[in-house]
PDB file of C-alpha atoms in Angstrom:
ATOM      1  CA  MET A   1       5.226  -1.410 -22.046  1.00 51.00           C
ATOM      2  CA  LEU A   2       1.476  -1.896 -21.867  1.00 66.00           C
ATOM      3  CA  ASN A   3      -0.037  -5.317 -22.340  1.00 87.00           C
ATOM      4  CA  LEU A   4      -2.786  -6.122 -24.847  1.00 93.00           C
ATOM      5  CA  ALA A   5      -6.358  -4.876 -24.455  1.00 94.00           C
ATOM      6  CA  LEU A   6      -9.730  -6.382 -25.234  1.00 95.00           C
ATOM      7  CA  GLY A   7     -11.984  -4.053 -27.197  1.00 95.00           C
ATOM      8  CA  ILE A   8     -15.700  -4.864 -27.193  1.00 95.00           C
ATOM      9  CA  ASP A   9     -18.318  -3.107 -29.320  1.00 91.00           C
ATOM     10  CA  ILE A  10     -21.885  -4.035 -28.339  1.00 92.00           C
ATOM     11  CA  GLY A  11     -24.351  -3.252 -31.110  1.00 87.00           C
ATOM     12  CA  GLY A  12     -28.064  -3.771 -31.408  1.00 85.00           C
ATOM     13  CA  THR A  13     -27.503  -6.667 -33.827  1.00 87.00           C
ATOM     14  CA  ASN A  14     -23.912  -7.858 -33.418  1.00 91.00           C
ATOM     15  CA  THR A  15     -21.130  -7.621 -30.851  1.00 94.00           C
ATOM     16  CA  LYS A  16     -17.488  -7.425 -31.960  1.00 93.00           C
ATOM     17  CA  ILE A  17     -14.603  -8.485 -29.753  1.00 95.00           C
ATOM     18  CA  GLY A  18     -10.983  -7.736 -30.602  1.00 94.00           C
ATOM     19  CA  LEU A  19      -7.571  -8.288 -29.118  1.00 94.00           C
ATOM     20  CA  ILE A  20      -5.594  -5.087 -29.660  1.00 93.00           C
ATOM     21  CA  HIS A  21      -1.892  -4.227 -29.440  1.00 92.00           C
ATOM     22  CA  PRO A  22      -0.967  -0.795 -27.982  1.00 89.00           C
ATOM     23  CA  ASP A  23       0.165   0.351 -31.435  1.00 87.00           C
ATOM     24  CA  GLY A  24      -3.388  -0.120 -32.763  1.00 86.00           C
ATOM     25  CA  HIS A  25      -2.794  -3.431 -34.490  1.00 88.00           C
ATOM     26  CA  VAL A  26      -5.846  -5.709 -34.345  1.00 90.00           C
ATOM     27  CA  ILE A  27      -4.299  -9.065 -33.525  1.00 93.00           C
ATOM     28  CA  GLU A  28      -7.543 -10.995 -33.937  1.00 92.00           C
ATOM     29  CA  HIS A  29     -11.239 -10.240 -33.746  1.00 91.00           C
ATOM     30  CA  LEU A  30     -14.484 -12.188 -33.539  1.00 92.00           C
ATOM     31  CA  LYS A  31     -18.155 -11.353 -33.955  1.00 93.00           C
ATOM     32  CA  MET A  32     -21.251 -12.798 -32.318  1.00 95.00           C
ATOM     33  CA  GLU A  33     -24.928 -11.964 -32.349  1.00 95.00           C
ATOM     34  CA  THR A  34     -25.931  -9.690 -29.484  1.00 94.00           C
ATOM     35  CA  LYS A  35     -29.403 -11.246 -29.001  1.00 93.00           C
ATOM     36  CA  ALA A  36     -30.477  -8.483 -26.648  1.00 89.00           C
ATOM     37  CA  GLU A  37     -33.872 -10.128 -26.250  1.00 91.00           C
ATOM     38  CA  GLU A  38     -32.100 -12.618 -23.961  1.00 92.00           C
ATOM     39  CA  PRO A  39     -31.082 -11.776 -20.380  1.00 92.00           C
ATOM     40  CA  PHE A  40     -27.705 -10.078 -20.046  1.00 94.00           C
ATOM     41  CA  THR A  41     -26.351 -13.028 -18.032  1.00 94.00           C
ATOM     42  CA  ILE A  42     -26.727 -15.242 -21.121  1.00 95.00           C
ATOM     43  CA  PHE A  43     -24.994 -12.624 -23.262  1.00 95.00           C
ATOM     44  CA  LEU A  44     -22.177 -12.522 -20.714  1.00 96.00           C
ATOM     45  CA  ASP A  45     -21.794 -16.313 -20.859  1.00 96.00           C
ATOM     46  CA  ARG A  46     -21.486 -16.207 -24.643  1.00 97.00           C
ATOM     47  CA  LEU A  47     -19.072 -13.269 -24.445  1.00 97.00           C
ATOM     48  CA  GLU A  48     -16.858 -15.203 -22.039  1.00 96.00           C
ATOM     49  CA  GLU A  49     -16.729 -18.119 -24.486  1.00 96.00           C
ATOM     50  CA  GLN A  50     -15.574 -15.820 -27.300  1.00 95.00           C
ATOM     51  CA  VAL A  51     -12.947 -14.168 -25.102  1.00 95.00           C
ATOM     52  CA  LYS A  52     -11.607 -17.595 -24.146  1.00 94.00           C
ATOM     53  CA  ILE A  53     -11.181 -18.401 -27.840  1.00 92.00           C
ATOM     54  CA  LEU A  54      -9.228 -15.174 -28.419  1.00 91.00           C
ATOM     55  CA  THR A  55      -7.000 -15.525 -25.387  1.00 90.00           C
ATOM     56  CA  SER A  56      -6.313 -19.214 -25.986  1.00 90.00           C
ATOM     57  CA  ASN A  57      -4.839 -18.287 -29.351  1.00 84.00           C
ATOM     58  CA  HIS A  58      -2.883 -15.373 -27.856  1.00 87.00           C
ATOM     59  CA  PRO A  59      -1.879 -15.980 -24.236  1.00 82.00           C
ATOM     60  CA  GLU A  60      -0.185 -12.596 -23.698  1.00 86.00           C
ATOM     61  CA  PRO A  61      -1.293 -10.663 -20.585  1.00 90.00           C
ATOM     62  CA  ILE A  62      -4.443  -8.525 -20.896  1.00 93.00           C
ATOM     63  CA  ALA A  63      -4.234  -5.021 -19.400  1.00 93.00           C
ATOM     64  CA  GLY A  64      -7.967  -4.394 -19.355  1.00 95.00           C
ATOM     65  CA  ILE A  65     -11.261  -4.360 -21.218  1.00 96.00           C
ATOM     66  CA  GLY A  66     -12.766  -1.413 -23.084  1.00 95.00           C
ATOM     67  CA  ILE A  67     -16.467  -1.519 -23.925  1.00 96.00           C
ATOM     68  CA  GLY A  68     -18.622   0.615 -26.178  1.00 92.00           C
ATOM     69  CA  ALA A  69     -22.398   0.261 -26.063  1.00 90.00           C
ATOM     70  CA  PRO A  70     -25.469   2.334 -26.930  1.00 87.00           C
ATOM     71  CA  CYS A  71     -26.557   4.740 -24.171  1.00 88.00           C
ATOM     72  CA  ALA A  72     -23.566   3.785 -22.048  1.00 89.00           C
ATOM     73  CA  SER A  73     -22.303   6.329 -19.534  1.00 89.00           C
ATOM     74  CA  ARG A  74     -18.623   6.551 -18.664  1.00 88.00           C
ATOM     75  CA  MET A  75     -19.687   8.326 -15.470  1.00 89.00           C
ATOM     76  CA  THR A  76     -22.181   5.811 -14.070  1.00 91.00           C
ATOM     77  CA  GLY A  77     -20.784   2.643 -15.670  1.00 94.00           C
ATOM     78  CA  GLN A  78     -24.254   1.765 -16.875  1.00 94.00           C
ATOM     79  CA  ILE A  79     -26.188   1.169 -20.061  1.00 92.00           C
ATOM     80  CA  GLU A  80     -29.257   3.323 -19.568  1.00 86.00           C
ATOM     81  CA  ASN A  81     -32.318   2.057 -21.461  1.00 84.00           C
ATOM     82  CA  ALA A  82     -30.793   1.808 -24.941  1.00 84.00           C
ATOM     83  CA  PRO A  83     -33.579   1.646 -27.586  1.00 82.00           C
ATOM     84  CA  ASN A  84     -31.942  -1.293 -29.387  1.00 79.00           C
ATOM     85  CA  LEU A  85     -31.145  -3.140 -26.147  1.00 87.00           C
ATOM     86  CA  LYS A  86     -34.543  -2.611 -24.537  1.00 80.00           C
ATOM     87  CA  ASN A  87     -34.728  -5.806 -22.520  1.00 86.00           C
ATOM     88  CA  TRP A  88     -31.533  -4.962 -20.634  1.00 92.00           C
ATOM     89  CA  GLY A  89     -32.988  -1.755 -19.220  1.00 88.00           C
ATOM     90  CA  ARG A  90     -30.709   0.065 -16.789  1.00 91.00           C
ATOM     91  CA  LEU A  91     -27.703  -2.223 -16.499  1.00 92.00           C
ATOM     92  CA  PRO A  92     -24.499  -1.793 -14.419  1.00 95.00           C
ATOM     93  CA  ILE A  93     -22.449  -3.306 -17.212  1.00 95.00           C
ATOM     94  CA  ARG A  94     -19.014  -2.088 -16.121  1.00 96.00           C
ATOM     95  CA  GLN A  95     -19.270  -3.799 -12.740  1.00 96.00           C
ATOM     96  CA  LEU A  96     -20.843  -6.975 -14.157  1.00 96.00           C
ATOM     97  CA  VAL A  97     -18.055  -7.409 -16.721  1.00 97.00           C
ATOM     98  CA  LYS A  98     -15.396  -6.599 -14.129  1.00 96.00           C
ATOM     99  CA  ASP A  99     -16.827  -9.242 -11.783  1.00 96.00           C
ATOM    100  CA  ARG A 100     -16.807 -11.835 -14.561  1.00 96.00           C
ATOM    101  CA  PHE A 101     -13.321 -11.223 -15.996  1.00 96.00           C
ATOM    102  CA  HIS A 102     -11.445  -9.780 -12.992  1.00 96.00           C
ATOM    103  CA  LEU A 103      -9.816  -7.080 -15.118  1.00 95.00           C
ATOM    104  CA  PRO A 104     -10.058  -3.270 -15.201  1.00 95.00           C
ATOM    105  CA  VAL A 105     -13.064  -2.290 -17.327  1.00 96.00           C
ATOM    106  CA  PHE A 106     -13.570   1.040 -19.111  1.00 95.00           C
ATOM    107  CA  LEU A 107     -16.898   2.029 -20.666  1.00 94.00           C
ATOM    108  CA  ASP A 108     -18.254   4.656 -23.036  1.00 91.00           C
ATOM    109  CA  ASN A 109     -20.996   5.235 -25.568  1.00 88.00           C
ATOM    110  CA  ASP A 110     -20.498   3.196 -28.750  1.00 84.00           C
ATOM    111  CA  ALA A 111     -20.290   6.226 -31.013  1.00 87.00           C
ATOM    112  CA  ASN A 112     -17.871   7.909 -28.615  1.00 90.00           C
ATOM    113  CA  ILE A 113     -15.465   4.994 -28.809  1.00 87.00           C
ATOM    114  CA  SER A 114     -15.655   5.109 -32.602  1.00 86.00           C
ATOM    115  CA  ALA A 115     -14.700   8.783 -32.390  1.00 90.00           C
ATOM    116  CA  ILE A 116     -11.828   7.989 -30.022  1.00 87.00           C
ATOM    117  CA  GLY A 117     -10.556   5.321 -32.424  1.00 86.00           C
ATOM    118  CA  GLU A 118     -10.966   7.630 -35.408  1.00 90.00           C
ATOM    119  CA  GLY A 119      -9.004  10.373 -33.684  1.00 90.00           C
ATOM    120  CA  LYS A 120      -6.219   8.038 -32.611  1.00 85.00           C
ATOM    121  CA  TRP A 121      -5.834   5.842 -35.706  1.00 83.00           C
ATOM    122  CA  GLY A 122      -8.263   6.963 -38.429  1.00 87.00           C
ATOM    123  CA  GLU A 123      -9.385   9.855 -40.618  1.00 93.00           C
ATOM    124  CA  ALA A 124      -9.528  12.378 -37.756  1.00 94.00           C
ATOM    125  CA  GLN A 125      -5.917  12.144 -36.641  1.00 92.00           C
ATOM    126  CA  ASN A 126      -4.572  15.598 -35.650  1.00 92.00           C
ATOM    127  CA  LEU A 127      -8.089  17.128 -35.679  1.00 96.00           C
ATOM    128  CA  LYS A 128      -9.618  18.675 -32.567  1.00 96.00           C
ATOM    129  CA  ASN A 129     -13.180  19.182 -33.837  1.00 98.00           C
ATOM    130  CA  PHE A 130     -14.960  16.348 -35.610  1.00 98.00           C
ATOM    131  CA  ILE A 131     -18.054  14.163 -35.442  1.00 98.00           C
ATOM    132  CA  VAL A 132     -18.235  10.427 -36.135  1.00 96.00           C
ATOM    133  CA  LEU A 133     -21.600   8.981 -37.117  1.00 95.00           C
ATOM    134  CA  THR A 134     -22.170   5.261 -36.621  1.00 91.00           C
ATOM    135  CA  LEU A 135     -24.835   4.271 -39.135  1.00 93.00           C
ATOM    136  CA  GLY A 136     -26.104   0.768 -38.417  1.00 89.00           C
ATOM    137  CA  THR A 137     -28.999  -0.699 -36.461  1.00 86.00           C
ATOM    138  CA  GLY A 138     -29.278   2.793 -34.998  1.00 90.00           C
ATOM    139  CA  VAL A 139     -27.524   6.099 -35.595  1.00 94.00           C
ATOM    140  CA  GLY A 140     -24.997   7.278 -33.033  1.00 91.00           C
ATOM    141  CA  THR A 141     -22.731  10.298 -32.917  1.00 95.00           C
ATOM    142  CA  GLY A 142     -19.402  10.747 -31.210  1.00 93.00           C
ATOM    143  CA  ILE A 143     -18.764  14.482 -30.957  1.00 96.00           C
ATOM    144  CA  VAL A 144     -15.247  15.787 -30.315  1.00 96.00           C
ATOM    145  CA  VAL A 145     -14.910  19.459 -29.391  1.00 96.00           C
ATOM    146  CA  ASN A 146     -11.492  21.008 -28.781  1.00 96.00           C
ATOM    147  CA  GLY A 147      -9.999  17.528 -28.577  1.00 94.00           C
ATOM    148  CA  GLN A 148     -12.448  16.255 -25.950  1.00 93.00           C
ATOM    149  CA  ILE A 149     -15.434  13.926 -26.230  1.00 92.00           C
ATOM    150  CA  LEU A 150     -18.666  15.793 -25.530  1.00 92.00           C
ATOM    151  CA  ALA A 151     -20.181  13.864 -22.623  1.00 86.00           C
ATOM    152  CA  GLY A 152     -22.440  16.317 -20.800  1.00 85.00           C
ATOM    153  CA  THR A 153     -23.368  16.163 -17.130  1.00 82.00           C
ATOM    154  CA  SER A 154     -24.454  12.502 -17.185  1.00 78.00           C
ATOM    155  CA  GLY A 155     -21.997  11.106 -19.721  1.00 80.00           C
ATOM    156  CA  LEU A 156     -24.813  10.534 -22.232  1.00 82.00           C
ATOM    157  CA  ALA A 157     -24.661  13.749 -24.288  1.00 87.00           C
ATOM    158  CA  GLY A 158     -24.242  13.769 -28.032  1.00 89.00           C
ATOM    159  CA  GLU A 159     -27.129  11.569 -29.258  1.00 91.00           C
ATOM    160  CA  GLY A 160     -27.238  13.105 -32.727  1.00 95.00           C
ATOM    161  CA  GLY A 161     -29.244  10.181 -34.054  1.00 95.00           C
ATOM    162  CA  HIS A 162     -32.205  11.535 -32.106  1.00 96.00           C
ATOM    163  CA  ILE A 163     -32.292  15.091 -33.380  1.00 97.00           C
ATOM    164  CA  ILE A 164     -35.785  15.800 -34.701  1.00 97.00           C
ATOM    165  CA  MET A 165     -35.740  16.010 -38.472  1.00 96.00           C
ATOM    166  CA  TYR A 166     -39.445  15.951 -39.232  1.00 97.00           C
ATOM    167  CA  PRO A 167     -41.859  16.618 -36.313  1.00 96.00           C
ATOM    168  CA  GLN A 168     -44.665  14.688 -38.019  1.00 94.00           C
ATOM    169  CA  GLY A 169     -42.346  12.017 -39.380  1.00 96.00           C
ATOM    170  CA  ARG A 170     -41.704   8.342 -38.824  1.00 97.00           C
ATOM    171  CA  PRO A 171     -41.716   6.717 -35.399  1.00 96.00           C
ATOM    172  CA  CYS A 172     -38.233   6.095 -34.042  1.00 94.00           C
ATOM    173  CA  GLY A 173     -37.221   2.981 -32.124  1.00 89.00           C
ATOM    174  CA  CYS A 174     -36.706   5.116 -29.010  1.00 90.00           C
ATOM    175  CA  GLY A 175     -40.379   6.098 -28.941  1.00 92.00           C
ATOM    176  CA  GLY A 176     -39.875   9.544 -30.457  1.00 95.00           C
ATOM    177  CA  VAL A 177     -40.988  10.757 -33.865  1.00 97.00           C
ATOM    178  CA  GLY A 178     -39.089  12.016 -36.904  1.00 97.00           C
ATOM    179  CA  HIS A 179     -35.579  11.392 -35.586  1.00 98.00           C
ATOM    180  CA  LEU A 180     -32.517  11.089 -37.837  1.00 98.00           C
ATOM    181  CA  GLU A 181     -32.196   7.427 -36.847  1.00 97.00           C
ATOM    182  CA  ALA A 182     -35.623   6.699 -38.335  1.00 97.00           C
ATOM    183  CA  TYR A 183     -34.287   7.712 -41.768  1.00 98.00           C
ATOM    184  CA  CYS A 184     -30.560   6.918 -41.866  1.00 98.00           C
ATOM    185  CA  SER A 185     -30.233   3.633 -39.969  1.00 96.00           C
ATOM    186  CA  VAL A 186     -30.361   0.328 -41.857  1.00 95.00           C
ATOM    187  CA  ARG A 187     -34.004  -0.018 -40.821  1.00 95.00           C
ATOM    188  CA  GLY A 188     -34.748   3.532 -41.952  1.00 97.00           C
ATOM    189  CA  ILE A 189     -33.167   3.015 -45.362  1.00 97.00           C
ATOM    190  CA  LYS A 190     -35.182  -0.162 -45.914  1.00 97.00           C
ATOM    191  CA  GLN A 191     -38.327   1.775 -45.012  1.00 97.00           C
ATOM    192  CA  THR A 192     -37.415   4.518 -47.497  1.00 98.00           C
ATOM    193  CA  TYR A 193     -37.059   1.910 -50.224  1.00 97.00           C
ATOM    194  CA  LYS A 194     -40.472   0.466 -49.389  1.00 97.00           C
ATOM    195  CA  GLU A 195     -42.113   3.896 -49.358  1.00 97.00           C
ATOM    196  CA  LEU A 196     -40.569   4.818 -52.710  1.00 97.00           C
ATOM    197  CA  PHE A 197     -41.259   1.609 -54.597  1.00 97.00           C
ATOM    198  CA  ASN A 198     -43.728  -0.410 -52.513  1.00 97.00           C
ATOM    199  CA  GLU A 199     -41.160  -3.223 -52.391  1.00 94.00           C
ATOM    200  CA  GLU A 200     -39.270  -4.910 -49.568  1.00 94.00           C
ATOM    201  CA  THR A 201     -35.489  -5.177 -49.773  1.00 94.00           C
ATOM    202  CA  GLY A 202     -32.609  -6.138 -47.539  1.00 94.00           C
ATOM    203  CA  PHE A 203     -29.886  -3.573 -46.981  1.00 95.00           C
ATOM    204  CA  ARG A 204     -27.132  -5.747 -48.442  1.00 93.00           C
ATOM    205  CA  GLU A 205     -29.257  -6.431 -51.509  1.00 95.00           C
ATOM    206  CA  MET A 206     -29.998  -2.737 -51.946  1.00 95.00           C
ATOM    207  CA  SER A 207     -26.328  -1.857 -51.425  1.00 95.00           C
ATOM    208  CA  ALA A 208     -25.274  -4.317 -54.119  1.00 95.00           C
ATOM    209  CA  LYS A 209     -27.830  -2.821 -56.500  1.00 96.00           C
ATOM    210  CA  TYR A 210     -26.478   0.650 -55.710  1.00 96.00           C
ATOM    211  CA  ALA A 211     -22.952  -0.510 -56.522  1.00 95.00           C
ATOM    212  CA  ASN A 212     -24.300  -1.700 -59.884  1.00 96.00           C
ATOM    213  CA  LYS A 213     -25.990   1.698 -60.392  1.00 96.00           C
ATOM    214  CA  GLU A 214     -29.493   0.259 -60.513  1.00 97.00           C
ATOM    215  CA  GLU A 215     -32.023   3.067 -60.737  1.00 97.00           C
ATOM    216  CA  LYS A 216     -34.206   2.269 -57.724  1.00 97.00           C
ATOM    217  CA  ALA A 217     -31.267   1.778 -55.406  1.00 97.00           C
ATOM    218  CA  MET A 218     -29.653   5.005 -56.599  1.00 98.00           C
ATOM    219  CA  LYS A 219     -32.876   6.892 -55.912  1.00 98.00           C
ATOM    220  CA  CYS A 220     -33.148   5.401 -52.409  1.00 98.00           C
ATOM    221  CA  VAL A 221     -29.543   6.270 -51.600  1.00 98.00           C
ATOM    222  CA  ASP A 222     -29.987   9.803 -52.946  1.00 98.00           C
ATOM    223  CA  VAL A 223     -33.027  10.349 -50.694  1.00 98.00           C
ATOM    224  CA  THR A 224     -31.114   8.923 -47.729  1.00 98.00           C
ATOM    225  CA  ALA A 225     -28.124  11.181 -48.451  1.00 98.00           C
ATOM    226  CA  ASN A 226     -30.463  14.163 -48.430  1.00 98.00           C
ATOM    227  CA  HIS A 227     -31.869  13.154 -45.024  1.00 98.00           C
ATOM    228  CA  LEU A 228     -28.359  12.687 -43.661  1.00 98.00           C
ATOM    229  CA  GLY A 229     -27.070  15.923 -45.183  1.00 98.00           C
ATOM    230  CA  LEU A 230     -29.928  17.768 -43.483  1.00 98.00           C
ATOM    231  CA  GLY A 231     -29.020  16.145 -40.171  1.00 98.00           C
ATOM    232  CA  LEU A 232     -25.366  17.095 -40.560  1.00 98.00           C
ATOM    233  CA  ALA A 233     -26.362  20.654 -41.411  1.00 98.00           C
ATOM    234  CA  THR A 234     -28.211  20.857 -38.098  1.00 97.00           C
ATOM    235  CA  MET A 235     -25.179  19.532 -36.225  1.00 97.00           C
ATOM    236  CA  SER A 236     -22.898  21.884 -38.146  1.00 97.00           C
ATOM    237  CA  SER A 237     -24.943  24.871 -37.020  1.00 95.00           C
ATOM    238  CA  LEU A 238     -24.028  23.999 -33.427  1.00 95.00           C
ATOM    239  CA  PHE A 239     -20.516  22.545 -33.680  1.00 97.00           C
ATOM    240  CA  LEU A 240     -19.027  23.487 -37.086  1.00 97.00           C
ATOM    241  CA  PRO A 241     -16.631  20.518 -37.108  1.00 98.00           C
ATOM    242  CA  ASP A 242     -13.724  20.227 -39.493  1.00 98.00           C
ATOM    243  CA  LEU A 243     -14.890  16.760 -40.435  1.00 98.00           C
ATOM    244  CA  PHE A 244     -17.835  14.373 -40.328  1.00 98.00           C
ATOM    245  CA  VAL A 245     -16.783  10.713 -40.496  1.00 96.00           C
ATOM    246  CA  LEU A 246     -19.336   8.118 -41.610  1.00 95.00           C
ATOM    247  CA  ALA A 247     -18.837   4.722 -39.971  1.00 91.00           C
ATOM    248  CA  GLY A 248     -20.874   1.561 -39.426  1.00 87.00           C
ATOM    249  CA  GLY A 249     -22.633  -0.698 -41.894  1.00 88.00           C
ATOM    250  CA  VAL A 250     -24.300   2.046 -43.954  1.00 92.00           C
ATOM    251  CA  SER A 251     -20.887   3.561 -44.694  1.00 91.00           C
ATOM    252  CA  ALA A 252     -20.301   0.507 -46.916  1.00 90.00           C
ATOM    253  CA  LEU A 253     -22.272   2.451 -49.547  1.00 94.00           C
ATOM    254  CA  GLY A 254     -18.909   4.080 -50.168  1.00 93.00           C
ATOM    255  CA  ASN A 255     -17.452   7.312 -51.440  1.00 94.00           C
ATOM    256  CA  ASP A 256     -20.209   8.098 -53.949  1.00 96.00           C
ATOM    257  CA  PHE A 257     -22.681   8.114 -51.054  1.00 97.00           C
ATOM    258  CA  CYS A 258     -20.257  10.215 -49.016  1.00 97.00           C
ATOM    259  CA  GLN A 259     -20.049  12.812 -51.796  1.00 97.00           C
ATOM    260  CA  LEU A 260     -23.837  12.958 -52.029  1.00 98.00           C
ATOM    261  CA  VAL A 261     -24.079  13.548 -48.285  1.00 98.00           C
ATOM    262  CA  GLU A 262     -21.522  16.372 -48.488  1.00 98.00           C
ATOM    263  CA  LYS A 263     -23.446  17.922 -51.372  1.00 98.00           C
ATOM    264  CA  TYR A 264     -26.685  17.929 -49.382  1.00 98.00           C
ATOM    265  CA  LEU A 265     -24.903  19.164 -46.248  1.00 98.00           C
ATOM    266  CA  ASN A 266     -23.722  22.216 -48.166  1.00 98.00           C
ATOM    267  CA  HIS A 267     -27.171  22.684 -49.681  1.00 98.00           C
ATOM    268  CA  HIS A 268     -28.919  22.761 -46.291  1.00 98.00           C
ATOM    269  CA  VAL A 269     -26.336  24.333 -43.991  1.00 97.00           C
ATOM    270  CA  PHE A 270     -26.287  27.914 -42.672  1.00 97.00           C
ATOM    271  CA  PRO A 271     -24.788  29.915 -45.579  1.00 96.00           C
ATOM    272  CA  SER A 272     -21.747  31.132 -43.641  1.00 97.00           C
ATOM    273  CA  PHE A 273     -20.828  27.502 -42.930  1.00 97.00           C
ATOM    274  CA  LYS A 274     -20.922  26.202 -46.506  1.00 97.00           C
ATOM    275  CA  TYR A 275     -17.855  24.152 -47.473  1.00 97.00           C
ATOM    276  CA  LYS A 276     -16.369  24.457 -43.981  1.00 97.00           C
ATOM    277  CA  SER A 277     -16.892  20.769 -43.042  1.00 98.00           C
ATOM    278  CA  LYS A 278     -15.743  17.769 -45.054  1.00 98.00           C
ATOM    279  CA  VAL A 279     -17.448  14.367 -45.067  1.00 98.00           C
ATOM    280  CA  LYS A 280     -15.369  11.186 -45.279  1.00 97.00           C
ATOM    281  CA  ILE A 281     -15.904   7.454 -44.968  1.00 95.00           C
ATOM    282  CA  SER A 282     -14.089   5.936 -42.012  1.00 91.00           C
ATOM    283  CA  SER A 283     -10.952   4.053 -42.946  1.00 84.00           C
ATOM    284  CA  ILE A 284     -11.172   1.869 -39.825  1.00 80.00           C
ATOM    285  CA  SER A 285     -14.658   1.828 -38.316  1.00 58.00           C
ATOM    286  CA  THR A 286     -16.646  -0.550 -40.506  1.00 59.00           C
ATOM    287  CA  SER A 287     -14.616  -3.536 -39.371  1.00 63.00           C
ATOM    288  CA  ASP A 288     -12.309  -2.440 -36.558  1.00 74.00           C
ATOM    289  CA  GLY A 289     -12.890   1.178 -35.583  1.00 73.00           C
ATOM    290  CA  ALA A 290     -15.194   0.615 -32.630  1.00 80.00           C
ATOM    291  CA  ILE A 291     -13.065  -2.127 -31.084  1.00 90.00           C
ATOM    292  CA  LEU A 292      -9.974   0.017 -31.605  1.00 89.00           C
ATOM    293  CA  GLY A 293     -11.705   2.884 -29.873  1.00 87.00           C
ATOM    294  CA  ALA A 294     -12.792   0.613 -27.022  1.00 91.00           C
ATOM    295  CA  ALA A 295      -9.239  -0.690 -26.603  1.00 92.00           C
ATOM    296  CA  SER A 296      -7.881   2.853 -26.621  1.00 88.00           C
ATOM    297  CA  LEU A 297      -9.990   3.525 -23.502  1.00 90.00           C
ATOM    298  CA  VAL A 298      -7.793   0.958 -21.781  1.00 91.00           C
ATOM    299  CA  PHE A 299      -4.484   2.250 -23.116  1.00 87.00           C
ATOM    300  CA  THR A 300      -5.287   5.932 -22.485  1.00 80.00           C
ATOM    301  CA  SER A 301      -6.576   5.284 -18.966  1.00 74.00           C
ATOM    302  CA  LEU A 302      -3.654   3.124 -17.917  1.00 63.00           C
ATOM    303  CA  GLU A 303      -1.105   5.478 -19.453  1.00 57.00           C
ATOM    304  CA  THR A 304      -2.352   8.208 -17.105  1.00 44.00           C
ATOM    305  CA  VAL A 305      -2.300   6.083 -13.955  1.00 39.00           C
TER     306      VAL A 305
END
């Protein structure tokens, strides 16, 4: 029987760490600020402290560590100039974590690990063609085609958050212009609200107003759903997945938002593809999906050894 695994999801704002049983049970998880403006060595020190807390509570053997991070390549073992982790640059994270913890370390893009978790334990079980979108500080996509993660020649393929929506549109954090991320990330939604009403708002505040059906928040969410539906229509033209799964903080807007996105997807999509792809909110990814996916890298890899 396999031992436990550590699943680590490194985001632009927060990092989640979980201790995972091979059956997918999250034994315990913690969260810390990423603080990517600091050197990676300081991040690694803080990560080690959090791991010590987890393992002191649960002293069972650890089989390995799975990590998901933006612009991470399973092939090179590096984070490669992630827009929301700019100060880290090109970082050999797999080797650095392995040297610190003396355990096998497995790495993939953060959205890819969400897709792996969703396929193993979430809404995409038994599906071979689906796309998971992580909507948070940025927008990531984990694309599964014929049961396999789309990785490309460098391991970095599938950055759906950086498809060009509007060539003369907003600047994106990556340096490009008009990308999906500039409209459907937390930052993008706050900017939409400001453009619509000339008012600043926090995402949580806006989300609470949307839940209470306040007019301004409903308008902002409707505009965002249209942007996202257009983005999904573009992806559908290439991949025609059975399912799009919305994960990450923005997915907390819930099923009403999900239904709006599906409506706009079917409005914008190539006519022959209408109603072929469903849109669902992740049942695992807002709190645990990414760390489950990261841990599954460990279990899947060691099962095949």
